[in-house]
Coordinates of C-alpha atoms in Angstrom, one line a residue:
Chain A
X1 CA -5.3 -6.5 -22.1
X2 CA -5.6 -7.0 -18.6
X3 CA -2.6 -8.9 -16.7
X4 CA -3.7 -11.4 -13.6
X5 CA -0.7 -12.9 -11.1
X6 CA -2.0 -16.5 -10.7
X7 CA -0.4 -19.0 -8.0
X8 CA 0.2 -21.9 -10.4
X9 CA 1.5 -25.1 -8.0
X10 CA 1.8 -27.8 -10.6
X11 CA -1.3 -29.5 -8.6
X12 CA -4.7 -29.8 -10.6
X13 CA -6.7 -27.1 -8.6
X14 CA -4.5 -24.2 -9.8
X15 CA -4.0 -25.6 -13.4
X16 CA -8.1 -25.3 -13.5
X17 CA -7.0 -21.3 -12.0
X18 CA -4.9 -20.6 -14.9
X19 CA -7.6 -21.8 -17.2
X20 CA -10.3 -20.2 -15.3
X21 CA -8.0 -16.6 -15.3
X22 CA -7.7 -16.9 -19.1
X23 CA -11.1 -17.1 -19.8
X24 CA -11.6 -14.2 -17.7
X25 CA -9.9 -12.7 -20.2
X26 CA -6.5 -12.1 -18.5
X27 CA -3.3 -12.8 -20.3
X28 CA -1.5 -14.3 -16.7
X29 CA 1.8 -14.3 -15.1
X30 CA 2.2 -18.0 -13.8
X31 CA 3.6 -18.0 -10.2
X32 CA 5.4 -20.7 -8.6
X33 CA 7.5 -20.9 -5.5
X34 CA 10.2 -22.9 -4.4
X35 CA 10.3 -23.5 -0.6
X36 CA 12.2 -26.5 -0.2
X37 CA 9.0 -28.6 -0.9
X38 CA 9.1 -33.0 -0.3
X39 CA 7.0 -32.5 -3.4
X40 CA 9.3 -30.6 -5.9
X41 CA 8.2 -32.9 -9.1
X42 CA 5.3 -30.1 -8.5
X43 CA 7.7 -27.6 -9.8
X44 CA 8.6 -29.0 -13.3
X45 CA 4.5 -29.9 -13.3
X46 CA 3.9 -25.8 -13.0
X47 CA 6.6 -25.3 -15.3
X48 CA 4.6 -27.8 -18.2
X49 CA 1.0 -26.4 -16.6
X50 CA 2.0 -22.7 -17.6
X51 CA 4.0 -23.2 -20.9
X52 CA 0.7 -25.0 -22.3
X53 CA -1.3 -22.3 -21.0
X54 CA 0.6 -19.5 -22.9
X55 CA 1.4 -17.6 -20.0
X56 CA 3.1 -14.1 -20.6
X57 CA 5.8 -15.1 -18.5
X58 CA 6.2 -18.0 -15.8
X59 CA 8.0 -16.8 -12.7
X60 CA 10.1 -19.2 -9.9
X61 CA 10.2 -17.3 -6.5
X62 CA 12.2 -18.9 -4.0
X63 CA 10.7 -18.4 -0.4
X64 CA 13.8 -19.3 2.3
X65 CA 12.7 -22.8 3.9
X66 CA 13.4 -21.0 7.3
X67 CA 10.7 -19.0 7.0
X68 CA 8.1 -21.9 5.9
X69 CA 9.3 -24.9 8.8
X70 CA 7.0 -26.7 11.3
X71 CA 5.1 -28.9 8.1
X72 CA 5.3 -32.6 7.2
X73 CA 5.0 -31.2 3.7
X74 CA 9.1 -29.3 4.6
X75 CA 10.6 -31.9 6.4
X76 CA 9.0 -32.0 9.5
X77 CA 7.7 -35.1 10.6
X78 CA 5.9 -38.0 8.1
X79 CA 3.2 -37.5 5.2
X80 CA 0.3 -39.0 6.3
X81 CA -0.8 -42.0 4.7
X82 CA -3.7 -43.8 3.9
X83 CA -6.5 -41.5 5.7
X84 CA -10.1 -41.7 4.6
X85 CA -12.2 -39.1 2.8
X86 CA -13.9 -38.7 6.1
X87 CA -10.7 -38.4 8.1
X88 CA -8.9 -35.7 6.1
X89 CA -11.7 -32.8 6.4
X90 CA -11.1 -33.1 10.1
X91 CA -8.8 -30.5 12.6
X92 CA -5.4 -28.9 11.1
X93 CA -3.5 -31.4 9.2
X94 CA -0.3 -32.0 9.6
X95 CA 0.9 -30.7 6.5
X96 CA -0.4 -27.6 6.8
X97 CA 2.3 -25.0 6.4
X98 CA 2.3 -21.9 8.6
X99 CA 1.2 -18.9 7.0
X100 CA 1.8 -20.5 3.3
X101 CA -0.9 -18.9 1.5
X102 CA -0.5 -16.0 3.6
X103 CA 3.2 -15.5 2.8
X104 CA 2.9 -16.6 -1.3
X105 CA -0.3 -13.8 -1.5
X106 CA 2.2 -11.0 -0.2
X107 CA 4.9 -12.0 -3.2
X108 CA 1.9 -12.1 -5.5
X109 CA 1.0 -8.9 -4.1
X110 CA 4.4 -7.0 -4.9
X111 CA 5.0 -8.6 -8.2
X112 CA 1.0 -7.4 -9.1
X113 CA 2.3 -4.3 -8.1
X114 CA 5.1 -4.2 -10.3
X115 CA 3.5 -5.7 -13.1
X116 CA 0.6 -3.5 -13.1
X117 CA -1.4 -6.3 -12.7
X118 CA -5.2 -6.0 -10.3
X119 CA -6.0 -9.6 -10.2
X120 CA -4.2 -12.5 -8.4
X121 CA -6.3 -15.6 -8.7
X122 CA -5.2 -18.5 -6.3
X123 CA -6.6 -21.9 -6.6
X124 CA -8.0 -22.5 -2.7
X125 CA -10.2 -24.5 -1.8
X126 CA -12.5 -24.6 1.1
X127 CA -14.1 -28.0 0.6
X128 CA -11.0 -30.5 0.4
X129 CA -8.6 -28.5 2.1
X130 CA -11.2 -27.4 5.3
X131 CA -8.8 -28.0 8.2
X132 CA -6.6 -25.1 6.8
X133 CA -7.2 -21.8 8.3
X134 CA -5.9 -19.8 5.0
X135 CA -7.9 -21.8 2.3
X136 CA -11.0 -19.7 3.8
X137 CA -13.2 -17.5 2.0
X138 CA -12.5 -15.2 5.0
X139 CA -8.9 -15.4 5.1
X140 CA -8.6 -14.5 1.5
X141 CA -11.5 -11.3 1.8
X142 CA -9.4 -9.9 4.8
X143 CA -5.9 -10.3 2.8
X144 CA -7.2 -8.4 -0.1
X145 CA -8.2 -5.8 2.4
X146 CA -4.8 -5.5 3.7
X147 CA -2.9 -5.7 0.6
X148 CA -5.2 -2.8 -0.7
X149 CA -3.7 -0.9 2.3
X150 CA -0.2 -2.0 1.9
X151 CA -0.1 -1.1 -2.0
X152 CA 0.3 2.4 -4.2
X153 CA -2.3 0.7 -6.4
X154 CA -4.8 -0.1 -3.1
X155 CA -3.8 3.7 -2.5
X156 CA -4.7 5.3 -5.9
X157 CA -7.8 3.5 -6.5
X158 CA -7.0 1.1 -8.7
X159 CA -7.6 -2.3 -6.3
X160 CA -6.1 -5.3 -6.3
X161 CA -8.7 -8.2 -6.5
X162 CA -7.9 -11.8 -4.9
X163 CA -10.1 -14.6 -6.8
X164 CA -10.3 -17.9 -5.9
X165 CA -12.8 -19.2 -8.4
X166 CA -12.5 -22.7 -7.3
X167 CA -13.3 -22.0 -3.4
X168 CA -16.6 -23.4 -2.9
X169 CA -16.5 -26.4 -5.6
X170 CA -15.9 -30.2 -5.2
X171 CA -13.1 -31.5 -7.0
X172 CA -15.5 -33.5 -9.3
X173 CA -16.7 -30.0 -10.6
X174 CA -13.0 -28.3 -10.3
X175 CA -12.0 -31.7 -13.0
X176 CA -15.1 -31.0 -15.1
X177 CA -14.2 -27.4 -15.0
X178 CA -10.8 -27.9 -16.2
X179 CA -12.1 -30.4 -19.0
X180 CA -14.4 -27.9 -20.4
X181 CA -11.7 -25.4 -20.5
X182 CA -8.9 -27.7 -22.0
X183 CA -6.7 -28.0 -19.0
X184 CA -4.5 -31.3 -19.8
X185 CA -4.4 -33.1 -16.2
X186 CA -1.8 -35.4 -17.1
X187 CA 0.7 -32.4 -16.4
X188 CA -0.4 -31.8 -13.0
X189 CA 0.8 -33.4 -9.8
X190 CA -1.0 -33.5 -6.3
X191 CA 0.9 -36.2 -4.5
X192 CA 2.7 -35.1 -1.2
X193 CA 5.1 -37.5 -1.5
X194 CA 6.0 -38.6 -5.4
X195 CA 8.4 -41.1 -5.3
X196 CA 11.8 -40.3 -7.5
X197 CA 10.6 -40.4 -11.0
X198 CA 7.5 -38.7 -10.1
X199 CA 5.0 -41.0 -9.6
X200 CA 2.2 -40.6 -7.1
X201 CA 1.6 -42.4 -4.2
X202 CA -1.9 -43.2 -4.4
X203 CA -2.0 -42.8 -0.8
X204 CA -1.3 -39.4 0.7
X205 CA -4.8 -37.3 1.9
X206 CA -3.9 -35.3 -1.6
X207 CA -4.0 -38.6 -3.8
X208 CA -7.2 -40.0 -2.1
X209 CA -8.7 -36.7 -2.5
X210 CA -7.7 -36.5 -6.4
X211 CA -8.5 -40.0 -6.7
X212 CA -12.5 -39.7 -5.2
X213 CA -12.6 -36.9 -7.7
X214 CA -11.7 -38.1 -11.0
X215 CA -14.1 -41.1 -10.1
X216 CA -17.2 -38.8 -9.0
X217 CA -16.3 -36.9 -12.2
X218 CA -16.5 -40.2 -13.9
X219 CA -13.2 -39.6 -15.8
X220 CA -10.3 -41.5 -15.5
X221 CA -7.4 -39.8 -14.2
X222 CA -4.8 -39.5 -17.3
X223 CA -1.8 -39.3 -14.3
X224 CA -0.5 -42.4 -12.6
Chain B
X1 CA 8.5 -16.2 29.6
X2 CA 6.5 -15.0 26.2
X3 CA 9.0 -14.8 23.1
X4 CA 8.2 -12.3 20.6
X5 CA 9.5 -11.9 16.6
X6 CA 11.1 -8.4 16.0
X7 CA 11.8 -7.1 12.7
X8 CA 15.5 -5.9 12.8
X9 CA 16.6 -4.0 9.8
X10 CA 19.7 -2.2 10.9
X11 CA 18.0 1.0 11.2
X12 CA 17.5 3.0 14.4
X13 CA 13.6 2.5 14.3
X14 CA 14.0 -0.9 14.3
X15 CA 16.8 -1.2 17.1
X16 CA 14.6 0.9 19.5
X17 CA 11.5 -1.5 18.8
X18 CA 13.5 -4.2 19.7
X19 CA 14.3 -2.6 23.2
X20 CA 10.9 -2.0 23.7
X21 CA 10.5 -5.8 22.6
X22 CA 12.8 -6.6 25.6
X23 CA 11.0 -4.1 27.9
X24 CA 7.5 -5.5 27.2
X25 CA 8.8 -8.7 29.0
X26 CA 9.7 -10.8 26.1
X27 CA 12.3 -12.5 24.9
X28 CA 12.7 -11.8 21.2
X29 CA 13.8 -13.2 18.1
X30 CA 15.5 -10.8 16.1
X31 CA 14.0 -11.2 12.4
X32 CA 15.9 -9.8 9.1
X33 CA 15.9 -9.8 5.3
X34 CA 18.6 -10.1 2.7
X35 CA 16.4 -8.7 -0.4
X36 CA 18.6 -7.3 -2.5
X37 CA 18.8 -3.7 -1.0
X38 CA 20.6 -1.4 -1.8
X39 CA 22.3 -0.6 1.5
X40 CA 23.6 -4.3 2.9
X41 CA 25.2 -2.6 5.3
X42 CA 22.1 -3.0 7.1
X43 CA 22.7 -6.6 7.7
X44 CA 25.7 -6.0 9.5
X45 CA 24.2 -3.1 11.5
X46 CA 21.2 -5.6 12.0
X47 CA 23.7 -8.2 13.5
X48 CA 25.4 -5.9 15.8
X49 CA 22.4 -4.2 17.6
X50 CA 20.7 -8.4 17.7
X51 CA 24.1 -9.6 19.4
X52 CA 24.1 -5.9 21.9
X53 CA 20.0 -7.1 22.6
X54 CA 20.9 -10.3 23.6
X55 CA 18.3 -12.1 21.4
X56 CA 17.0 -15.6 21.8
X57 CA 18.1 -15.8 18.2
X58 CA 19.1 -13.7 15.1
X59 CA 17.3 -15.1 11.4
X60 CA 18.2 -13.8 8.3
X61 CA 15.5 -14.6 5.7
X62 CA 16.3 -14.2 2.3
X63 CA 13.3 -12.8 0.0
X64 CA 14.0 -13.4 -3.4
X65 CA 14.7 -10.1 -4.9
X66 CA 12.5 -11.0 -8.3
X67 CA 9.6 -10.1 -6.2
X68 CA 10.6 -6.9 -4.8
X69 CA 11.5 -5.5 -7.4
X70 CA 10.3 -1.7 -8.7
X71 CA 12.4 0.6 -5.8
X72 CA 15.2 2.9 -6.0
X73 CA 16.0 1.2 -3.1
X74 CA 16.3 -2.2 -5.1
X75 CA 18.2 -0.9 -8.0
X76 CA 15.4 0.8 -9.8
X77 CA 16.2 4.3 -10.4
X78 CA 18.2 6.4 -7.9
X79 CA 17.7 7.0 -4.6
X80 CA 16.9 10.4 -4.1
X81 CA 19.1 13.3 -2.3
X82 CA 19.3 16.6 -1.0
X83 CA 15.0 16.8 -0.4
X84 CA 14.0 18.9 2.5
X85 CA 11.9 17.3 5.2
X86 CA 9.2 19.3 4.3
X87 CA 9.8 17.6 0.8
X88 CA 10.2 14.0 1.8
X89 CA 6.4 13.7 3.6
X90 CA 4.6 14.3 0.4
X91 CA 3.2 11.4 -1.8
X92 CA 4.5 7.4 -2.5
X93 CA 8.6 7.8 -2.4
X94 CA 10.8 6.2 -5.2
X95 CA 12.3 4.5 -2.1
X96 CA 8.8 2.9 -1.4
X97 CA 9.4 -1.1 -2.5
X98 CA 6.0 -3.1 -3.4
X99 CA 4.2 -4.4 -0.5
X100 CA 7.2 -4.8 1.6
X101 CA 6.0 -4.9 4.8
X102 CA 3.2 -6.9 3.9
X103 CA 6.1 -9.5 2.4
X104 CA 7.9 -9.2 5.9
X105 CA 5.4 -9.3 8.0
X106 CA 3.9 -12.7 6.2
X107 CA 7.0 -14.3 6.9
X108 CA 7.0 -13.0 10.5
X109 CA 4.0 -14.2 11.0
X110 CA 5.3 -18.1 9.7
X111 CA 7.8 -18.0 11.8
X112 CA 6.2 -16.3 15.0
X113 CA 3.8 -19.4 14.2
X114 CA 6.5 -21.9 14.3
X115 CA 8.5 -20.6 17.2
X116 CA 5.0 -20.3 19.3
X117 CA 5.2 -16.2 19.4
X118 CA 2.4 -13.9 20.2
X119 CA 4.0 -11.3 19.0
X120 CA 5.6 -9.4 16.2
X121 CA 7.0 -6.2 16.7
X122 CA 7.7 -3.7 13.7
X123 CA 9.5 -0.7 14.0
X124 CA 6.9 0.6 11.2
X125 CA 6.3 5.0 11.8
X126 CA 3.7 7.1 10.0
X127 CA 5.4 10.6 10.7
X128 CA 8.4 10.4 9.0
X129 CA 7.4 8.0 6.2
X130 CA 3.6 9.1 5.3
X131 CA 4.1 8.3 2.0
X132 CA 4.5 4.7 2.8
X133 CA 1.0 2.7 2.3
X134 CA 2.6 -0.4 4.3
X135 CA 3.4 1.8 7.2
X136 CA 0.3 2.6 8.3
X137 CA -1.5 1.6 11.2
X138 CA -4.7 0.9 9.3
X139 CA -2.7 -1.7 7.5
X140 CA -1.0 -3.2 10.1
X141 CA -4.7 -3.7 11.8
X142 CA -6.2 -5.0 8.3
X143 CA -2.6 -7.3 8.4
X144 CA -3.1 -8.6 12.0
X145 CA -6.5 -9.4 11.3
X146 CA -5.7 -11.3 7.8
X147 CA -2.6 -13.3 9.6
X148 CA -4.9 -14.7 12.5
X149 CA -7.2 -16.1 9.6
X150 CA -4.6 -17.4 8.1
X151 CA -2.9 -19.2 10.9
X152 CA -3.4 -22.1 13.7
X153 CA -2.6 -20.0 16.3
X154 CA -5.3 -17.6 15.1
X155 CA -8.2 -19.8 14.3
X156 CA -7.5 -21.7 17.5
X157 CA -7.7 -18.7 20.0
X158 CA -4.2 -17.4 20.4
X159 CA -4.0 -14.7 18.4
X160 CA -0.7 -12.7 16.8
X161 CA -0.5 -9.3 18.4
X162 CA 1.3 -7.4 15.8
X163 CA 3.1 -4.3 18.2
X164 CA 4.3 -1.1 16.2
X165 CA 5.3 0.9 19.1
X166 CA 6.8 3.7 17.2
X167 CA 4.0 3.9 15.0
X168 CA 2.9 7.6 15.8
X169 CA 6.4 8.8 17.6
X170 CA 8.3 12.2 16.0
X171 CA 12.4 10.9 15.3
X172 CA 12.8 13.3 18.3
X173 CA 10.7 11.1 20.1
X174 CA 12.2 7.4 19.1
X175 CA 15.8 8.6 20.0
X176 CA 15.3 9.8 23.6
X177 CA 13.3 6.5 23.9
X178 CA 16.1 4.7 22.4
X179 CA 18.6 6.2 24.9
X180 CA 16.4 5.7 27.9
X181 CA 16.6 2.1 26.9
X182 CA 20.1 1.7 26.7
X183 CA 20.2 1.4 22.7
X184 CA 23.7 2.2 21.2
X185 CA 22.8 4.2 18.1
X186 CA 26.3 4.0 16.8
X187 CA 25.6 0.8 15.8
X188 CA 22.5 1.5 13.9
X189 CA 22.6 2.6 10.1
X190 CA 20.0 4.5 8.5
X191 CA 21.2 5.6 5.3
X192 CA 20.0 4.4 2.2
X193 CA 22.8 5.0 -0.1
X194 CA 26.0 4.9 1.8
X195 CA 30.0 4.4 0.7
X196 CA 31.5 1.2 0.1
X197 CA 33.0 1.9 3.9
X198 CA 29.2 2.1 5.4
X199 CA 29.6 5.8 5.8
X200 CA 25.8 7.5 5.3
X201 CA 26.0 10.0 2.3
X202 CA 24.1 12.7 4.5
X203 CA 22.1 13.7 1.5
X204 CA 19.1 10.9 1.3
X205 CA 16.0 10.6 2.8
X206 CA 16.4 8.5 5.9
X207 CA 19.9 10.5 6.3
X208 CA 17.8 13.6 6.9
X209 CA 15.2 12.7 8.6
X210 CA 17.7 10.8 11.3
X211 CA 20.0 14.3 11.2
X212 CA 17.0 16.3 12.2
X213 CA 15.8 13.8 15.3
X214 CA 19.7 14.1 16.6
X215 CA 18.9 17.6 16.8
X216 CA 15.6 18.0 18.0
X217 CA 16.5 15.5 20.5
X218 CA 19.3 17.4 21.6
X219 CA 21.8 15.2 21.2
X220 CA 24.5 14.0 19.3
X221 CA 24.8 11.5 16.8
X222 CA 26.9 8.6 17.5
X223 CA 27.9 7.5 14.2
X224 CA 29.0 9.3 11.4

């Protein structure tokens, strides 16, 4: 059987990945990082996401916080709050991490390696997440590029693939998605900034966006 | 004055790149990594030719060593000895760790974000380590390209430049360079297996290769 590295967050978008790589017929390796994230309730969410999944093995990488500064999602500066639909698709947020995706694609990319593994899905998205540069379609083409140059597999001709089957859908869709494959939302987290026992804010660009979805989807949202 | 991110492992490749850093006219930030290796001497070594450079600043980022994993040079397997250098140019190395310069240069590029950098500078050479995928210059094009996809600073028209001066340079070569630069090479280490005391076993890869560019060069070298 064919082993897929997929970024699992805790969030919705890559709990609909893990689904999404199963039915692809991949038994997966969950991946999660721990980067000194406001939002660490995401963690034990990823922990819940992947153990109901039946993932062949769920793996915590710690990236140092000193390489991953400069966000309001790390400490740097305040969540924003309260922002419209419209507002959020606009210019670079400010929780926009440097180089996130870039640096958690390169981990996923050694431990494929090591696993044996040709597939690392990743749960970006193009639509909600627009203002940042490395949810792109083309970010993620010209990373498998380079990590096909970087690698002994890329090498020997046995390619690693980078799928982001979520990319180009609406959250509505990524929610009906995940319904039709099982996923169980009320394990997932997507607030920025849960208050201490985990509850969303309701308020954050993340919330409003899960929130618009659920109701487009016309489901109710089983997380509070 | 333009400051640039230079990866510093210790190594005499990587203390000559970071005089050519200096030369280029920028003020650097000296970048290392605590992954687990084998040879933590490094770190030291690292520390000492920073401090001699006069860095803006001296990081050292830990990578979690879960994720580069799979190396002699990690603990998997043992390093290898006694190869000739006609020996040590042919195929992928045990020594060769997963997709570790595409791991170091992803956080490089975070923090060369952060710190407002244009530049990362890699002491990365194709001679002497053909074997290595990542140290190639058609993947540190195929990298450069991916990080300014992935970045701020890339998508909003001030692009990384990542700088592997050394890239095509025999050992010969990089030494006489070093010297004309001022870099005290008894403060580098190269070897990848040395004594408790940090003295290099003379028998490994890098311990070859290095003993072969003192000669060529024509000079002698510094540390034993």
């Amino acid at each position: 059987m064919s082993v897929a590295v997929v970024l699992v967050s805790g969030g919705l978008d890559s709990a609909v990945t893990l689904a999404v790589a199963a039915r692809d017929g991949h038994a997966c390796i969950a991946l999660s990082f721990d980067y000194g994230q406001r939002h660490r309730i995401e963690l034990s969410c990823a922990a819940a996401v992947a153990a109901r999944a039946s993932v062949l093995d769920h793996r915590v990488v710690q990236i140092d916080a000193a390489a991953l500064a400069g966000s309001a999602l790390t400490g740097c500066g305040d969540v924003p709050r309260g922002r419209s639909e419209a507002d959020i698709g606009t210019g670079i947020p400010d929780t926009y991490v440097p180089a996130r995706n870039l640096v958690m694609l390169a981990h996923a990319t050694a431990i494929a390696e090591t696993a044996g593994a040709h597939h690392v899905y990743i749960g970006a998205n193009a639509v909600d997440y627009s203002g940042y540069p490395d949810c792109r379609g083309v970010f993620l083409d010209a990373f498998e590029q380079a990590a096909n140059l970087a690698t002994r597999a890329g090498v020997e001709g046995a390619p690693l693939k980078v799928c982001a089957p979520l990319l180009d859908l609406p959250k509505a869709d990524i929610i009906t998605l995940g319904l039709e494959l099982g996923v169980d939302f009320s394990l997932t987290n997507s607030c920025y900034d849960p208050d201490p026992q985990g509850r969303a804010c309701g308020a954050c660009d993340s919330c409003t966006i899960r929130s618009a979805g659920f109701k487009a989807a016309g489901v109710e949202d089983p997380r509070r």
